[in-house]
Amino acid sequence: MALRHAVLAALLGAELSGYQLAKSFDLGVANFWHAQPQQVYAELTRLEKDGLITGREVVQDTRPNKRLFRVTDAGLTELEGYVADSTKPSFIRDDLLVKVQAAGHVDTAELIARLTERGELARAKVEQFDALLRTLRGARTEEEHLRHGTHVGPYLTCLRGLAFEEGNRDWCARAAAVLQARLTAENAGQN
């Protein structure tokens, strides 16, 4: 997947400024595609040059003017072609897993600390996804929103992000508990 497709997909729901788009990458889009704000701005320039999005300037009295972007018909055609391409399976590339792979040969207390840190980050993201999902569905139940609500794509990707972070949180807690139990048993055996 190229950043261009992530940007095009993020612009489908509404006309957004570069700033708003970068903010949406911080939470909603970040669960499946990470990009720095400067990468998002550079991609907006390329997409506009390629005719896949169009921008318009909005004059603001008390703040600097801003540009709002939306997907063009050519951009939608680009996305349709992208969707039609087969999708390759994803893979995990995670430095924490490399560290845990070394368990039994490195400082167990340090591994537990890293797992605890990651578990806390995942817990915070779970809370963010829960709040975002509540905002997206409004007063509807989840099933009502999934059947009749707008922005079903962002909702579904947020559900995936939620499941991913719940899995991270739970795995970190389990791995830390296993390592702690082993450390405790090892220390008891030395006494």
N, CA, C and O atoms as a DFTB+ gen file, in Angstrom:
764 C
 N C O
     1  1       0.853      -1.176       0.000
     2  2       0.000       0.000       0.000
     3  2       0.892       1.229       0.000
     4  3       1.890       1.293       0.718
     5  1       0.529       2.168      -0.786
     6  2       1.250       3.430      -0.838
     7  2       0.523       4.458       0.024
     8  3      -0.681       4.356       0.255
     9  1       1.263       5.430       0.486
    10  2       0.673       6.507       1.274
    11  2      -0.444       7.183       0.494
    12  3      -1.431       7.625       1.081
    13  1      -0.297       7.266      -0.825
    14  2      -1.318       7.929      -1.638
    15  2      -2.691       7.308      -1.440
    16  3      -3.692       8.022      -1.383
    17  1      -2.747       5.990      -1.336
    18  2      -4.042       5.323      -1.170
    19  2      -4.621       5.586       0.221
    20  3      -5.831       5.747       0.373
    21  1      -3.758       5.627       1.229
    22  2      -4.231       5.935       2.577
    23  2      -4.780       7.357       2.643
    24  3      -5.803       7.597       3.284
    25  1      -4.108       8.301       1.986
    26  2      -4.581       9.689       1.964
    27  2      -5.891       9.789       1.196
    28  3      -6.832      10.435       1.659
    29  1      -5.963       9.161       0.036
    30  2      -7.209       9.195      -0.746
    31  2      -8.367       8.619       0.065
    32  3      -9.454       9.197       0.094
    33  1      -8.141       7.491       0.718
    34  2      -9.203       6.867       1.511
    35  2      -9.625       7.767       2.669
    36  3     -10.811       7.854       2.985
    37  1      -8.668       8.432       3.299
    38  2      -8.982       9.320       4.421
    39  2      -9.775      10.546       3.976
    40  3     -10.536      11.111       4.762
    41  1      -9.602      10.959       2.716
    42  2     -10.315      12.136       2.207
    43  2     -11.712      11.810       1.680
    44  3     -12.448      12.722       1.303
    45  1     -12.089      10.553       1.645
    46  2     -13.389      10.193       1.078
    47  2     -14.564      10.707       1.900
    48  3     -15.612      11.038       1.346
    49  1     -14.399      10.774       3.197
    50  2     -15.525      11.131       4.050
    51  2     -15.855      12.604       4.074
    52  3     -17.006      12.981       4.291
    53  1     -14.861      13.439       3.854
    54  2     -15.091      14.880       3.983
    55  2     -13.961      15.649       3.324
    56  3     -12.885      15.114       3.060
    57  1     -14.234      16.906       3.070
    58  2     -13.210      17.821       2.582
    59  2     -12.373      18.227       3.807
    60  3     -12.910      18.739       4.789
    61  1     -11.059      17.994       3.737
    62  2     -10.205      18.238       4.895
    63  2      -9.021      19.128       4.529
    64  3      -8.570      19.155       3.384
    65  1      -8.537      19.848       5.524
    66  2      -7.290      20.586       5.360
    67  2      -6.138      19.620       5.603
    68  3      -6.338      18.520       6.118
    69  1      -4.947      20.030       5.233
    70  2      -3.773      19.204       5.503
    71  2      -3.622      18.932       6.989
    72  3      -3.278      17.821       7.394
    73  1      -3.882      19.953       7.800
    74  2      -3.792      19.802       9.254
    75  2      -4.803      18.771       9.756
    76  3      -4.457      17.893      10.546
    77  1      -6.059      18.879       9.295
    78  2      -7.084      17.926       9.722
    79  2      -6.728      16.500       9.281
    80  3      -6.929      15.536      10.019
    81  1      -6.202      16.396       8.079
    82  2      -5.813      15.087       7.569
    83  2      -4.678      14.500       8.406
    84  3      -4.707      13.320       8.757
    85  1      -3.680      15.322       8.724
    86  2      -2.570      14.854       9.561
    87  2      -3.089      14.412      10.928
    88  3      -2.618      13.413      11.473
    89  1      -4.048      15.140      11.483
    90  2      -4.639      14.756      12.769
    91  2      -5.376      13.430      12.654
    92  3      -5.317      12.608      13.568
    93  1      -6.075      13.210      11.531
    94  2      -6.794      11.948      11.368
    95  2      -5.819      10.780      11.272
    96  3      -6.152       9.655      11.647
    97  1      -4.614      11.046      10.769
    98  2      -3.587      10.005      10.716
    99  2      -3.089       9.676      12.118
   100  3      -2.619       8.564      12.358
   101  1      -3.182      10.621      13.044
   102  2      -2.720      10.375      14.401
   103  2      -3.509       9.275      15.095
   104  3      -2.939       8.531      15.893
   105  1      -4.782       9.152      14.821
   106  2      -5.578       8.140      15.515
   107  2      -6.252       7.197      14.549
   108  3      -5.883       6.025      14.477
   109  1      -7.229       7.676      13.806
   110  2      -8.032       6.784      12.978
   111  2      -7.240       6.005      11.954
   112  3      -7.353       4.781      11.889
   113  1      -6.447       6.680      11.160
   114  2      -5.698       6.026      10.091
   115  2      -4.444       5.344      10.647
   116  3      -3.952       4.372      10.075
   117  1      -3.939       5.861      11.760
   118  2      -2.685       5.333      12.308
   119  2      -2.773       3.866      12.688
   120  3      -1.742       3.205      12.816
   121  1      -3.976       3.341      12.872
   122  2      -4.065       1.930      13.246
   123  2      -3.744       1.011      12.076
   124  3      -3.558      -0.191      12.270
   125  1      -3.674       1.559      10.860
   126  2      -3.269       0.710       9.738
   127  2      -2.224       1.360       8.840
   128  3      -1.670       0.691       7.968
   129  1      -1.941       2.646       9.032
   130  2      -0.908       3.297       8.218
   131  2      -0.321       4.460       8.996
   132  3      -1.047       5.365       9.406
   133  1       0.978       4.441       9.202
   134  2       1.640       5.510       9.937
   135  2       2.327       6.456       8.952
   136  3       3.000       6.018       8.019
   137  1       2.150       7.743       9.173
   138  2       2.832       8.753       8.359
   139  2       3.056       9.994       9.213
   140  3       2.207      10.376      10.018
   141  1       4.202      10.606       9.022
   142  2       4.506      11.871       9.684
   143  2       3.730      12.985       8.977
   144  3       3.440      12.867       7.786
   145  1       3.386      14.073       9.695
   146  2       2.652      15.176       9.060
   147  2       3.320      15.686       7.786
   148  3       2.632      15.969       6.805
   149  1       4.638      15.809       7.781
   150  2       5.311      16.315       6.583
   151  2       5.146      15.354       5.410
   152  3       5.108      15.793       4.260
   153  1       5.049      14.050       5.678
   154  2       4.799      13.089       4.602
   155  2       3.391      13.273       4.037
   156  3       3.179      13.177       2.829
   157  1       2.440      13.538       4.921
   158  2       1.052      13.753       4.486
   159  2       0.974      15.003       3.609
   160  3       0.342      14.981       2.553
   161  1       1.612      16.091       4.042
   162  2       1.591      17.332       3.254
   163  2       2.245      17.130       1.881
   164  3       1.730      17.608       0.870
   165  1       3.362      16.432       1.849
   166  2       4.047      16.179       0.566
   167  2       3.169      15.326      -0.342
   168  3       3.123      15.544      -1.553
   169  1       2.474      14.357       0.244
   170  2       1.604      13.494      -0.568
   171  2       0.412      14.275      -1.099
   172  3      -0.026      14.033      -2.223
   173  1      -0.120      15.203      -0.318
   174  2      -1.206      16.052      -0.812
   175  2      -0.762      16.831      -2.047
   176  3      -1.513      16.945      -3.015
   177  1       0.441      17.359      -2.013
   178  2       0.979      18.105      -3.160
   179  2       1.057      17.202      -4.383
   180  3       0.651      17.600      -5.475
   181  1       1.579      15.986      -4.208
   182  2       1.697      15.046      -5.339
   183  2       0.322      14.644      -5.871
   184  3       0.112      14.593      -7.082
   185  1      -0.598      14.364      -4.977
   186  2      -1.942      13.942      -5.397
   187  2      -2.652      15.055      -6.169
   188  3      -3.342      14.793      -7.155
   189  1      -2.480      16.292      -5.717
   190  2      -3.111      17.408      -6.429
   191  2      -2.462      17.586      -7.805
   192  3      -3.154      17.814      -8.797
   193  1      -1.147      17.481      -7.857
   194  2      -0.427      17.593      -9.128
   195  2      -0.880      16.495     -10.102
   196  3      -0.981      16.733     -11.306
   197  1      -1.150      15.297      -9.577
   198  2      -1.582      14.173     -10.412
   199  2      -3.081      14.209     -10.732
   200  3      -3.578      13.353     -11.464
   201  1      -3.799      15.192     -10.190
   202  2      -5.226      15.330     -10.469
   203  2      -6.111      14.353      -9.700
   204  3      -7.276      14.164     -10.049
   205  1      -5.565      13.734      -8.657
   206  2      -6.346      12.766      -7.885
   207  2      -7.125      13.412      -6.750
   208  3      -8.084      12.837      -6.234
   209  1      -6.705      14.613      -6.367
   210  2      -7.455      15.432      -5.420
   211  2      -7.466      16.855      -5.961
   212  3      -6.673      17.217      -6.831
   213  1      -8.367      17.634      -5.435
   214  2      -8.397      19.047      -5.768
   215  2      -8.451      19.824      -4.459
   216  3      -9.056      19.383      -3.482
   217  1      -7.811      20.980      -4.460
   218  2      -7.794      21.813      -3.269
   219  2      -8.402      23.168      -3.554
   220  3      -8.371      23.661      -4.681
   221  1      -8.949      23.753      -2.523
   222  2      -9.472      25.112      -2.637
   223  2      -9.046      25.891      -1.407
   224  3      -8.946      25.342      -0.310
   225  1      -8.800      27.162      -1.602
   226  2      -8.350      28.012      -0.501
   227  2      -9.557      28.602       0.217
   228  3     -10.512      29.063      -0.409
   229  1      -9.490      28.577       1.545
   230  2     -10.526      29.168       2.380
   231  2      -9.900      30.351       3.104
   232  3      -8.929      30.197       3.844
   233  1     -10.461      31.523       2.883
   234  2      -9.960      32.743       3.519
   235  2     -10.537      32.805       4.923
   236  3     -11.741      32.647       5.129
   237  1      -9.648      33.040       5.889
   238  2     -10.060      33.148       7.290
   239  2      -9.652      34.525       7.806
   240  3      -8.554      35.002       7.516
   241  1     -10.529      35.154       8.563
   242  2     -10.265      36.513       9.044
   243  2      -9.192      36.562      10.123
   244  3      -8.270      37.374      10.039
   245  1      -9.296      35.717      11.119
   246  2      -8.410      35.830      12.271
   247  2      -7.252      34.840      12.245
   248  3      -6.375      34.893      13.107
   249  1      -7.240      33.955      11.286
   250  2      -6.166      32.960      11.185
   251  2      -5.677      32.917       9.745
   252  3      -6.322      33.451       8.843
   253  1      -4.528      32.274       9.537
   254  2      -4.049      32.156       8.158
   255  2      -5.035      31.378       7.290
   256  3      -5.775      30.524       7.777
   257  1      -5.028      31.687       6.011
   258  2      -5.891      30.952       5.080
   259  2      -5.511      29.482       5.095
   260  3      -4.385      29.123       5.439
   261  1      -6.450      28.644       4.723
   262  2      -6.166      27.209       4.671
   263  2      -6.681      26.642       3.368
   264  3      -7.544      27.229       2.715
   265  1      -6.137      25.479       2.993
   266  2      -6.590      24.776       1.795
   267  2      -7.353      23.533       2.236
   268  3      -6.923      22.798       3.125
   269  1      -8.477      23.322       1.602
   270  2      -9.270      22.121       1.845
   271  2      -9.175      21.233       0.614
   272  3      -9.207      21.718      -0.517
   273  1      -9.057      19.929       0.841
   274  2      -8.860      18.978      -0.243
   275  2     -10.000      17.978      -0.285
   276  3     -10.590      17.632       0.739
   277  1     -10.294      17.521      -1.499
   278  2     -11.281      16.454      -1.692
   279  2     -10.817      15.578      -2.845
   280  3     -10.019      15.993      -3.686
   281  1     -11.333      14.369      -2.863
   282  2     -10.974      13.398      -3.894
   283  2     -11.711      13.734      -5.188
   284  3     -12.900      14.052      -5.164
   285  1     -11.013      13.665      -6.306
   286  2     -11.633      13.879      -7.624
   287  2     -12.142      12.542      -8.161
   288  3     -11.900      11.495      -7.561
   289  1     -12.836      12.583      -9.278
   290  2     -13.274      11.342      -9.927
   291  2     -12.071      10.467     -10.284
   292  3     -12.125       9.244     -10.155
   293  1     -10.982      11.104     -10.736
   294  2      -9.766      10.347     -11.057
   295  2      -9.192       9.690      -9.802
   296  3      -8.670       8.577      -9.867
   297  1      -9.286      10.375      -8.666
   298  2      -8.818       9.801      -7.402
   299  2      -9.650       8.612      -6.983
   300  3      -9.124       7.612      -6.496
   301  1     -10.965       8.727      -7.177
   302  2     -11.849       7.600      -6.855
   303  2     -11.558       6.411      -7.772
   304  3     -11.566       5.263      -7.327
   305  1     -11.302       6.685      -9.043
   306  2     -10.929       5.624      -9.984
   307  2      -9.631       4.951      -9.537
   308  3      -9.510       3.727      -9.593
   309  1      -8.666       5.750      -9.096
   310  2      -7.401       5.214      -8.566
   311  2      -7.662       4.278      -7.392
   312  3      -7.091       3.190      -7.319
   313  1      -8.532       4.708      -6.469
   314  2      -8.860       3.870      -5.311
   315  2      -9.590       2.595      -5.731
   316  3      -9.333       1.522      -5.186
   317  1     -10.495       2.713      -6.696
   318  2     -11.208       1.522      -7.163
   319  2     -10.242       0.505      -7.749
   320  3     -10.397      -0.695      -7.523
   321  1      -9.249       0.966      -8.496
   322  2      -8.228       0.072      -9.022
   323  2      -7.401      -0.554      -7.918
   324  3      -7.056      -1.733      -7.981
   325  1      -7.087       0.238      -6.910
   326  2      -6.321      -0.266      -5.769
   327  2      -7.108      -1.345      -5.024
   328  3      -6.555      -2.382      -4.657
   329  1      -8.396      -1.097      -4.803
   330  2      -9.238      -2.066      -4.110
   331  2      -9.342      -3.365      -4.906
   332  3      -9.417      -4.444      -4.318
   333  1      -9.348      -3.275      -6.223
   334  2      -9.476      -4.464      -7.075
   335  2      -8.210      -5.328      -7.086
   336  3      -8.270      -6.514      -7.412
   337  1      -7.060      -4.732      -6.730
   338  2      -5.818      -5.510      -6.671
   339  2      -5.869      -6.481      -5.498
   340  3      -6.468      -6.192      -4.462
   341  1      -5.228      -7.644      -5.677
   342  2      -5.195      -8.603      -4.570
   343  2      -4.393      -8.008      -3.414
   344  3      -3.498      -7.186      -3.612
   345  1      -4.734      -8.441      -2.214
   346  2      -4.117      -7.928      -1.004
   347  2      -3.167      -8.966      -0.439
   348  3      -3.531     -10.129      -0.268
   349  1      -1.963      -8.545      -0.154
   350  2      -0.972      -9.433       0.436
   351  2      -1.198      -9.504       1.940
   352  3      -1.636      -8.529       2.551
   353  1      -0.900     -10.664       2.543
   354  2      -1.047     -10.753       3.997
   355  2      -0.074      -9.806       4.702
   356  3       1.026      -9.549       4.213
   357  1      -0.490      -9.304       5.835
   358  2       0.393      -8.437       6.605
   359  2       1.329      -9.287       7.456
   360  3       1.110     -10.487       7.623
   361  1       2.355      -8.669       7.986
   362  2       3.287      -9.370       8.849
   363  2       3.674      -8.462      10.003
   364  3       3.538      -7.241       9.931
   365  1       4.156      -9.081      11.058
   366  2       4.559      -8.329      12.238
   367  2       6.054      -8.050      12.155
   368  3       6.855      -8.941      11.872
   369  1       6.404      -6.820      12.402
   370  2       7.807      -6.423      12.515
   371  2       7.864      -5.514      13.741
   372  3       7.553      -4.326      13.657
   373  1       8.260      -6.080      14.873
   374  2       8.115      -5.393      16.142
   375  2       9.361      -5.608      17.000
   376  3       9.731      -6.745      17.294
   377  1       9.995      -4.525      17.392
   378  2      11.206      -4.637      18.201
   379  2      10.954      -5.283      19.553
   380  3      11.843      -5.943      20.091
   381  1       9.757      -5.109      20.120
   382  2       9.460      -5.740      21.407
   383  2       9.486      -7.262      21.277
   384  3       9.952      -7.953      22.183
   385  1       8.996      -7.780      20.171
   386  2       9.011      -9.232      19.985
   387  2      10.430      -9.762      19.863
   388  3      10.708     -10.876      20.308
   389  1      11.322      -9.001      19.278
   390  2      12.730      -9.402      19.215
   391  2      13.296      -9.477      20.631
   392  3      14.029     -10.408      20.963
   393  1      12.957      -8.506      21.453
   394  2      13.432      -8.493      22.841
   395  2      12.886      -9.690      23.616
   396  3      13.625     -10.344      24.352
   397  1      11.595      -9.977      23.454
   398  2      10.986     -11.107      24.162
   399  2      11.547     -12.430      23.643
   400  3      11.672     -13.389      24.405
   401  1      11.880     -12.489      22.372
   402  2      12.504     -13.696      21.806
   403  2      13.774     -14.060      22.582
   404  3      14.135     -15.233      22.681
   405  1      14.441     -13.052      23.125
   406  2      15.691     -13.271      23.863
   407  2      15.460     -13.627      25.332
   408  3      16.422     -13.766      26.088
   409  1      14.193     -13.778      25.748
   410  2      13.892     -14.115      27.145
   411  2      14.645     -15.376      27.547
   412  3      14.778     -16.323      26.773
   413  1      15.127     -15.356      28.768
   414  2      15.925     -16.460      29.264
   415  2      17.410     -16.210      29.107
   416  3      18.230     -16.916      29.695
   417  1      17.761     -15.208      28.317
   418  2      19.175     -14.876      28.090
   419  2      19.488     -13.423      28.430
   420  3      20.653     -13.023      28.445
   421  1      18.460     -12.641      28.701
   422  2      18.641     -11.223      29.015
   423  2      17.929     -10.919      30.327
   424  3      17.255     -11.781      30.892
   425  1      18.082      -9.702      30.802
   426  2      17.498      -9.269      32.074
   427  2      15.967      -9.350      32.015
   428  3      15.321      -8.585      31.298
   429  1      15.408     -10.278      32.772
   430  2      13.954     -10.494      32.774
   431  2      13.204      -9.277      33.298
   432  3      12.137      -8.940      32.786
   433  1      13.749      -8.620      34.310
   434  2      13.078      -7.431      34.866
   435  2      12.953      -6.335      33.806
   436  3      11.939      -5.638      33.758
   437  1      13.967      -6.178      32.959
   438  2      13.888      -5.187      31.876
   439  2      12.813      -5.563      30.863
   440  3      12.077      -4.702      30.382
   441  1      12.725      -6.852      30.543
   442  2      11.673      -7.293      29.613
   443  2      10.293      -7.025      30.192
   444  3       9.398      -6.558      29.488
   445  1      10.124      -7.317      31.459
   446  2       8.827      -7.067      32.118
   447  2       8.504      -5.571      32.065
   448  3       7.360      -5.192      31.815
   449  1       9.496      -4.734      32.297
   450  2       9.281      -3.283      32.240
   451  2       8.865      -2.849      30.835
   452  3       7.954      -2.035      30.688
   453  1       9.520      -3.382      29.802
   454  2       9.155      -3.020      28.424
   455  2       7.745      -3.513      28.087
   456  3       6.976      -2.804      27.437
   457  1       7.408      -4.728      28.530
   458  2       6.064      -5.262      28.291
   459  2       5.007      -4.426      29.009
   460  3       3.929      -4.179      28.468
   461  1       5.318      -3.999      30.212
   462  2       4.382      -3.165      30.973
   463  2       4.168      -1.826      30.280
   464  3       3.040      -1.343      30.179
   465  1       5.271      -1.223      29.799
   466  2       5.150       0.041      29.052
   467  2       4.261      -0.127      27.828
   468  3       3.342       0.662      27.605
   469  1       4.540      -1.159      27.036
   470  2       3.756      -1.376      25.817
   471  2       2.303      -1.676      26.156
   472  3       1.395      -1.210      25.469
   473  1       2.080      -2.448      27.207
   474  2       0.708      -2.742      27.624
   475  2      -0.060      -1.491      28.000
   476  3      -1.246      -1.369      27.696
   477  1       0.618      -0.555      28.666
   478  2      -0.025       0.717      29.031
   479  2      -0.342       1.555      27.798
   480  3      -1.408       2.165      27.719
   481  1       0.577       1.588      26.840
   482  2       0.305       2.307      25.589
   483  2      -0.899       1.696      24.873
   484  3      -1.753       2.418      24.360
   485  1      -0.963       0.381      24.843
   486  2      -2.092      -0.298      24.199
   487  2      -3.390       0.001      24.935
   488  3      -4.421       0.226      24.301
   489  1      -3.354       0.005      26.268
   490  2      -4.551       0.306      27.053
   491  2      -5.059       1.712      26.729
   492  3      -6.263       1.922      26.579
   493  1      -4.141       2.670      26.621
   494  2      -4.533       4.047      26.287
   495  2      -5.141       4.113      24.887
   496  3      -6.114       4.834      24.664
   497  1      -4.573       3.365      23.949
   498  2      -5.127       3.359      22.591
   499  2      -6.496       2.693      22.561
   500  3      -7.369       3.115      21.801
   501  1      -6.698       1.664      23.371
   502  2      -8.019       1.036      23.466
   503  2      -9.042       2.085      23.887
   504  3     -10.133       2.151      23.321
   505  1      -8.698       2.901      24.872
   506  2      -9.607       3.955      25.324
   507  2      -9.876       4.968      24.211
   508  3     -11.009       5.420      24.046
   509  1      -8.837       5.325      23.447
   510  2      -9.024       6.266      22.346
   511  2      -9.941       5.687      21.269
   512  3     -10.834       6.372      20.770
   513  1      -9.715       4.424      20.915
   514  2     -10.571       3.798      19.907
   515  2     -12.005       3.679      20.397
   516  3     -12.941       3.906      19.630
   517  1     -12.192       3.325      21.667
   518  2     -13.550       3.266      22.218
   519  2     -14.248       4.616      22.086
   520  3     -15.407       4.685      21.676
   521  1     -13.542       5.682      22.433
   522  2     -14.128       7.031      22.346
   523  2     -14.426       7.401      20.896
   524  3     -15.483       7.963      20.609
   525  1     -13.508       7.093      19.980
   526  2     -13.726       7.407      18.571
   527  2     -14.920       6.634      18.015
   528  3     -15.726       7.190      17.269
   529  1     -15.034       5.380      18.369
   530  2     -16.168       4.570      17.903
   531  2     -17.484       5.119      18.434
   532  3     -18.472       5.165      17.701
   533  1     -17.516       5.536      19.701
   534  2     -18.732       6.138      20.252
   535  2     -19.091       7.414      19.495
   536  3     -20.261       7.660      19.204
   537  1     -18.083       8.221      19.179
   538  2     -18.323       9.458      18.427
   539  2     -18.861       9.152      17.036
   540  3     -19.813       9.791      16.586
   541  1     -18.267       8.189      16.356
   542  2     -18.695       7.855      14.995
   543  2     -20.135       7.346      14.948
   544  3     -20.881       7.673      14.025
   545  1     -20.520       6.558      15.926
   546  2     -21.877       5.977      15.872
   547  2     -22.935       6.851      16.530
   548  3     -24.127       6.626      16.320
   549  1     -22.532       7.845      17.322
   550  2     -23.505       8.733      17.949
   551  2     -24.437       7.971      18.877
   552  3     -23.989       7.183      19.710
   553  1     -25.734       8.207      18.730
   554  2     -26.726       7.592      19.613
   555  2     -27.099       6.169      19.198
   556  3     -27.834       5.486      19.910
   557  1     -26.604       5.733      18.071
   558  2     -26.945       4.390      17.583
   559  2     -26.168       3.310      18.333
   560  3     -25.089       3.554      18.873
   561  1     -26.749       2.111      18.350
   562  2     -25.983       0.961      18.818
   563  2     -24.970       0.614      17.731
   564  3     -25.067       1.096      16.603
   565  1     -24.023      -0.204      18.074
   566  2     -23.028      -0.578      17.069
   567  2     -23.683      -1.295      15.889
   568  3     -23.365      -1.000      14.737
   569  1     -24.576      -2.215      16.156
   570  2     -25.231      -2.949      15.063
   571  2     -26.056      -2.019      14.183
   572  3     -26.061      -2.175      12.962
   573  1     -26.751      -1.057      14.779
   574  2     -27.510      -0.083      13.979
   575  2     -26.559       0.738      13.099
   576  3     -26.832       0.983      11.924
   577  1     -25.446       1.152      13.692
   578  2     -24.492       1.951      12.922
   579  2     -23.902       1.129      11.777
   580  3     -23.766       1.629      10.660
   581  1     -23.560      -0.104      12.045
   582  2     -22.972      -0.938      11.001
   583  2     -23.957      -1.209       9.867
   584  3     -23.549      -1.361       8.716
   585  1     -25.233      -1.269      10.179
   586  2     -26.244      -1.498       9.135
   587  2     -26.633      -0.231       8.389
   588  3     -26.860      -0.268       7.180
   589  1     -26.714       0.904       9.106
   590  2     -27.317       2.091       8.497
   591  2     -26.484       3.369       8.626
   592  3     -26.840       4.381       8.023
   593  1     -25.412       3.358       9.373
   594  2     -24.652       4.578       9.645
   595  2     -23.775       5.013       8.482
   596  3     -23.501       4.248       7.558
   597  1     -23.349       6.254       8.558
   598  2     -22.393       6.765       7.570
   599  2     -20.992       6.437       8.051
   600  3     -20.801       6.055       9.205
   601  1     -20.029       6.582       7.187
   602  2     -18.623       6.357       7.519
   603  2     -18.369       4.941       8.049
   604  3     -17.652       4.754       9.032
   605  1     -18.961       3.962       7.389
   606  2     -18.789       2.584       7.851
   607  2     -17.345       2.119       7.679
   608  3     -16.861       1.322       8.482
   609  1     -16.643       2.601       6.645
   610  2     -15.240       2.222       6.451
   611  2     -14.364       2.645       7.615
   612  3     -13.665       1.808       8.186
   613  1     -14.379       3.926       7.987
   614  2     -13.589       4.331       9.156
   615  2     -14.000       3.591      10.429
   616  3     -13.159       3.293      11.277
   617  1     -15.289       3.296      10.559
   618  2     -15.742       2.572      11.746
   619  2     -15.134       1.172      11.775
   620  3     -14.635       0.719      12.806
   621  1     -15.183       0.497      10.631
   622  2     -14.629      -0.861      10.567
   623  2     -13.124      -0.867      10.798
   624  3     -12.610      -1.764      11.466
   625  1     -12.406       0.116      10.258
   626  2     -10.959       0.145      10.491
   627  2     -10.651       0.462      11.954
   628  3      -9.666      -0.031      12.502
   629  1     -11.486       1.278      12.584
   630  2     -11.296       1.538      14.012
   631  2     -11.578       0.286      14.838
   632  3     -10.909       0.044      15.842
   633  1     -12.563      -0.512      14.424
   634  2     -12.812      -1.788      15.106
   635  2     -11.582      -2.687      15.019
   636  3     -11.228      -3.366      15.983
   637  1     -10.930      -2.685      13.846
   638  2      -9.720      -3.493      13.688
   639  2      -8.599      -2.956      14.570
   640  3      -7.873      -3.724      15.201
   641  1      -8.462      -1.625      14.609
   642  2      -7.463      -1.016      15.487
   643  2      -7.721      -1.346      16.945
   644  3      -6.787      -1.621      17.698
   645  1      -8.986      -1.320      17.346
   646  2      -9.362      -1.670      18.714
   647  2      -8.981      -3.112      19.026
   648  3      -8.379      -3.387      20.064
   649  1      -9.328      -4.028      18.135
   650  2      -8.993      -5.439      18.350
   651  2      -7.476      -5.644      18.415
   652  3      -6.983      -6.424      19.230
   653  1      -6.748      -4.941      17.554
   654  2      -5.293      -5.035      17.544
   655  2      -4.713      -4.583      18.883
   656  3      -3.863      -5.266      19.455
   657  1      -5.167      -3.438      19.380
   658  2      -4.635      -2.915      20.636
   659  2      -5.096      -3.735      21.830
   660  3      -4.347      -3.886      22.795
   661  1      -6.313      -4.269      21.787
   662  2      -6.743      -5.174      22.860
   663  2      -5.850      -6.414      22.885
   664  3      -5.459      -6.886      23.952
   665  1      -5.532      -6.932      21.704
   666  2      -4.627      -8.074      21.616
   667  2      -3.246      -7.736      22.155
   668  3      -2.656      -8.528      22.890
   669  1      -2.724      -6.559      21.796
   670  2      -1.424      -6.125      22.332
   671  2      -1.465      -6.022      23.847
   672  3      -0.577      -6.528      24.533
   673  1      -2.492      -5.368      24.369
   674  2      -2.631      -5.192      25.824
   675  2      -2.660      -6.541      26.530
   676  3      -1.943      -6.757      27.507
   677  1      -3.495      -7.447      26.026
   678  2      -3.656      -8.749      26.668
   679  2      -2.391      -9.595      26.566
   680  3      -2.005     -10.255      27.531
   681  1      -1.741      -9.577      25.395
   682  2      -0.519     -10.354      25.234
   683  2       0.589      -9.817      26.137
   684  3       1.310     -10.596      26.759
   685  1       0.730      -8.502      26.214
   686  2       1.756      -7.919      27.076
   687  2       1.535      -8.317      28.532
   688  3       2.483      -8.666      29.237
   689  1       0.280      -8.264      28.979
   690  2      -0.022      -8.649      30.362
   691  2       0.312     -10.120      30.590
   692  3       0.902     -10.469      31.613
   693  1      -0.055     -10.973      29.658
   694  2       0.226     -12.406      29.815
   695  2       1.721     -12.683      29.785
   696  3       2.229     -13.421      30.629
   697  1       2.438     -12.098      28.821
   698  2       3.880     -12.331      28.719
   699  2       4.596     -11.817      29.968
   700  3       5.498     -12.482      30.476
   701  1       4.207     -10.646      30.468
   702  2       4.827     -10.105      31.679
   703  2       4.538     -11.006      32.877
   704  3       5.418     -11.230      33.708
   705  1       3.309     -11.526      32.973
   706  2       2.955     -12.424      34.082
   707  2       3.761     -13.722      34.014
   708  3       4.231     -14.211      35.041
   709  1       3.923     -14.279      32.823
   710  2       4.714     -15.507      32.663
   711  2       6.158     -15.255      33.082
   712  3       6.738     -16.037      33.836
   713  1       6.735     -14.163      32.592
   714  2       8.123     -13.855      32.933
   715  2       8.283     -13.562      34.420
   716  3       9.283     -13.946      35.027
   717  1       7.295     -12.878      35.011
   718  2       7.352     -12.584      36.448
   719  2       7.273     -13.868      37.260
   720  3       8.012     -14.021      38.233
   721  1       6.400     -14.792      36.888
   722  2       6.284     -16.069      37.593
   723  2       7.588     -16.859      37.500
   724  3       8.032     -17.456      38.481
   725  1       8.189     -16.859      36.329
   726  2       9.464     -17.564      36.152
   727  2      10.572     -16.919      36.991
   728  3      11.389     -17.610      37.600
   729  1      10.583     -15.581      37.012
   730  2      11.585     -14.866      37.797
   731  2      11.399     -15.146      39.286
   732  3      12.372     -15.372      40.005
   733  1      10.157     -15.130      39.744
   734  2       9.861     -15.407      41.145
   735  2      10.290     -16.830      41.509
   736  3      10.906     -17.045      42.553
   737  1       9.967     -17.791      40.659
   738  2      10.355     -19.188      40.915
   739  2      11.878     -19.339      40.902
   740  3      12.438     -20.073      41.717
   741  1      12.532     -18.658      39.997
   742  2      13.995     -18.710      39.921
   743  2      14.627     -18.132      41.182
   744  3      15.573     -18.698      41.730
   745  1      14.094     -16.996      41.636
   746  2      14.614     -16.362      42.847
   747  2      14.343     -17.210      44.079
   748  3      15.180     -17.265      44.980
   749  1      13.186     -17.878      44.139
   750  2      12.853     -18.760      45.262
   751  2      13.779     -19.967      45.300
   752  3      14.149     -20.437      46.375
   753  1      14.152     -20.470      44.126
   754  2      15.060     -21.611      44.024
   755  2      16.469     -21.280      44.450
   756  3      17.227     -22.177      44.820
   757  1      16.842     -20.006      44.407
   758  2      18.184     -19.603      44.782
   759  2      18.323     -19.405      46.289
   760  3      19.436     -19.321      46.809
   761  1      17.183     -19.330      46.992
   762  2      17.229     -19.089      48.448
   763  2      17.294     -20.366      49.220
   764  3      17.338     -20.343      50.450
